[in-house]
mmCIF file of N, CA and C in Angstrom:
data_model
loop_
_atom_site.group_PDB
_atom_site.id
_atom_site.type_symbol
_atom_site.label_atom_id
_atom_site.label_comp_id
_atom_site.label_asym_id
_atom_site.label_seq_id
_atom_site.Cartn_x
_atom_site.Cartn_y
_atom_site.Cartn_z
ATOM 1 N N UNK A 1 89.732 65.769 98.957
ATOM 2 C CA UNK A 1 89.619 65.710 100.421
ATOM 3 C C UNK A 1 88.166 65.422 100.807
ATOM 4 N N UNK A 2 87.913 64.363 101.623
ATOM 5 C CA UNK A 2 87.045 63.837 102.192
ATOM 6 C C UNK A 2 86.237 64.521 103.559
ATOM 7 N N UNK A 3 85.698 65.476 103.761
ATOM 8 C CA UNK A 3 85.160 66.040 105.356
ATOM 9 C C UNK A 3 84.087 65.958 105.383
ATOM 10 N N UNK A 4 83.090 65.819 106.388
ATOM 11 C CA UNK A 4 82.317 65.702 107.223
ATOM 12 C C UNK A 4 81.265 67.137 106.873
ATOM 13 N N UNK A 5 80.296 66.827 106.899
ATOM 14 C CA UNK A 5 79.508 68.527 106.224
ATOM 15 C C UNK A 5 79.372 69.393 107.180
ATOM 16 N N UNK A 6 79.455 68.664 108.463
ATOM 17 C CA UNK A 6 79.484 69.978 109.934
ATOM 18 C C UNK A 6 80.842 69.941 109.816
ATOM 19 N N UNK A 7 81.746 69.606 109.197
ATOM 20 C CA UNK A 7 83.305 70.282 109.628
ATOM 21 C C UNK A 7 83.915 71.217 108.632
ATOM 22 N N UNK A 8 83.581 70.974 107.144
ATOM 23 C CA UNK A 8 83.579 71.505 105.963
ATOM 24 C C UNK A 8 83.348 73.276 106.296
ATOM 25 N N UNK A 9 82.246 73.363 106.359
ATOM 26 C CA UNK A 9 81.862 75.075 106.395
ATOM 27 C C UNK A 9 82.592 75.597 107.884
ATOM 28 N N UNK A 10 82.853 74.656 108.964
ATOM 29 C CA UNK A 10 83.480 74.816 110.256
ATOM 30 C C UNK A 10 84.625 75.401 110.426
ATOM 31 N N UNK A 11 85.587 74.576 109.448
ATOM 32 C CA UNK A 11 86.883 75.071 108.838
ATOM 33 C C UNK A 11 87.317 76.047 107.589
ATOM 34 N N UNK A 12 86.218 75.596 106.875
ATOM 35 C CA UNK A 12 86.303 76.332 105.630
ATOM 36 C C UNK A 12 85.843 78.681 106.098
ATOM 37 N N UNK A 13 84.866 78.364 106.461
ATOM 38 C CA UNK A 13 84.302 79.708 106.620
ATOM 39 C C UNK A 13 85.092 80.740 107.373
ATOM 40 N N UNK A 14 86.285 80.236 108.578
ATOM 41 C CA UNK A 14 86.719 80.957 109.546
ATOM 42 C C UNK A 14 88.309 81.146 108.366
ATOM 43 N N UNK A 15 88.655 79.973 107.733
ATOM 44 C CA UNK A 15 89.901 79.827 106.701
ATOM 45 C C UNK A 15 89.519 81.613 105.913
ATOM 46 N N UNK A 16 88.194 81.369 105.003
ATOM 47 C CA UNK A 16 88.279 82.561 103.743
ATOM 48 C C UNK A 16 88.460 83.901 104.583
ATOM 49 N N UNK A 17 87.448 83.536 106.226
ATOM 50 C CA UNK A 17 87.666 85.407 107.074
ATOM 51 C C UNK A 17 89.100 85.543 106.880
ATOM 52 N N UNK A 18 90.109 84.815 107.262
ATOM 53 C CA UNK A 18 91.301 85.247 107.492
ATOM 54 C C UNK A 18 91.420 85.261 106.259
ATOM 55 N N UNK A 19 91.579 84.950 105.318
ATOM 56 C CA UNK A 19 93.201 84.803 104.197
ATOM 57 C C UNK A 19 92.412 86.742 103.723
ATOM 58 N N UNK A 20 91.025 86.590 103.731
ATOM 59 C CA UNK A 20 90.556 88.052 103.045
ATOM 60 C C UNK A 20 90.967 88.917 104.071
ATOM 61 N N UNK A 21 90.522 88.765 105.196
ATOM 62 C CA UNK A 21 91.629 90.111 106.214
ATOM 63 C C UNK A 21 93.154 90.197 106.016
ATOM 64 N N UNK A 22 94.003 88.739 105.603
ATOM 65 C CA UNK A 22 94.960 88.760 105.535
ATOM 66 C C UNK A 22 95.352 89.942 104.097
ATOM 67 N N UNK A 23 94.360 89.595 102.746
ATOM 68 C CA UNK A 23 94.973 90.185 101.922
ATOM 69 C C UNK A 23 94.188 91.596 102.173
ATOM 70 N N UNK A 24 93.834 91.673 102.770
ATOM 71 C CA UNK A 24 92.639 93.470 102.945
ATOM 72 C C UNK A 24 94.029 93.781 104.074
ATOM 73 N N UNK A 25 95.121 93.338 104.520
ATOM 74 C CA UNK A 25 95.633 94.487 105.460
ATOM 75 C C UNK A 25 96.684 94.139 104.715
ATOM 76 N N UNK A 26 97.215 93.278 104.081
ATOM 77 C CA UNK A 26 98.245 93.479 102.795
ATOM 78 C C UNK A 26 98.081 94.400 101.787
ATOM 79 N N UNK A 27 96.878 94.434 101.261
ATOM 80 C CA UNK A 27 96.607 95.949 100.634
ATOM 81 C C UNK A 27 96.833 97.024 101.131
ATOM 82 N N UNK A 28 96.273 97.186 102.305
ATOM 83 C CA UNK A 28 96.242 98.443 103.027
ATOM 84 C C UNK A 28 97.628 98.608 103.427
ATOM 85 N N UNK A 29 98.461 97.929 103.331
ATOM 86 C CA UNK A 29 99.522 98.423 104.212
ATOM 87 C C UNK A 29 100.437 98.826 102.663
ATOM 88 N N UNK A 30 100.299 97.515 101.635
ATOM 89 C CA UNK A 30 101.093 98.115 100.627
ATOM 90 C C UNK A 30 100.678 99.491 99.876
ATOM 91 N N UNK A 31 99.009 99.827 100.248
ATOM 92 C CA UNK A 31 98.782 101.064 99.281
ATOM 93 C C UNK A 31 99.358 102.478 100.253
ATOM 94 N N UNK A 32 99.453 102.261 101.494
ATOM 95 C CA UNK A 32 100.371 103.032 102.642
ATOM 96 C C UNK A 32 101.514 103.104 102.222
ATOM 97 N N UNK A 33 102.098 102.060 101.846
ATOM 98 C CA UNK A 33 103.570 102.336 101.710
ATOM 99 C C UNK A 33 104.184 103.108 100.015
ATOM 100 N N UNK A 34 102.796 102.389 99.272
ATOM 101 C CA UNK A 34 103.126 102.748 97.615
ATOM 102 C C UNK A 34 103.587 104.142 98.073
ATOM 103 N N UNK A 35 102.090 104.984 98.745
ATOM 104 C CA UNK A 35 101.775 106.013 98.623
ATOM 105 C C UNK A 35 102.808 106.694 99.579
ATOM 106 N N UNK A 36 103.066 106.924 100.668
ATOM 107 C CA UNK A 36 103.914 107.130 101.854
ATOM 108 C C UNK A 36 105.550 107.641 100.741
ATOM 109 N N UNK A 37 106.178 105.982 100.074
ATOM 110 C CA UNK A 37 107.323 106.406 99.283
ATOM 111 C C UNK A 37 107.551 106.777 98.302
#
């Protein structure tokens, strides 16, 4: 993939916040539930 160096870190940087909040409240919710059942 071909991008632009102001669009690269533009898209890229806001992409890794989410997928790591995504898997930091997938953790948290599965170590809630491990633990919970």
């Amino acid at each position: 993939m071909t991008v632009p160096g102001e669009e690269a870190p533009a898209n890229f940087v806001p992409a890794a916040a989410v997928i790591r909040r995504g898997l930091a409240l997938l953790g948290i919710t599965g170590r809630k539930g491990s633990v919970g059942g």
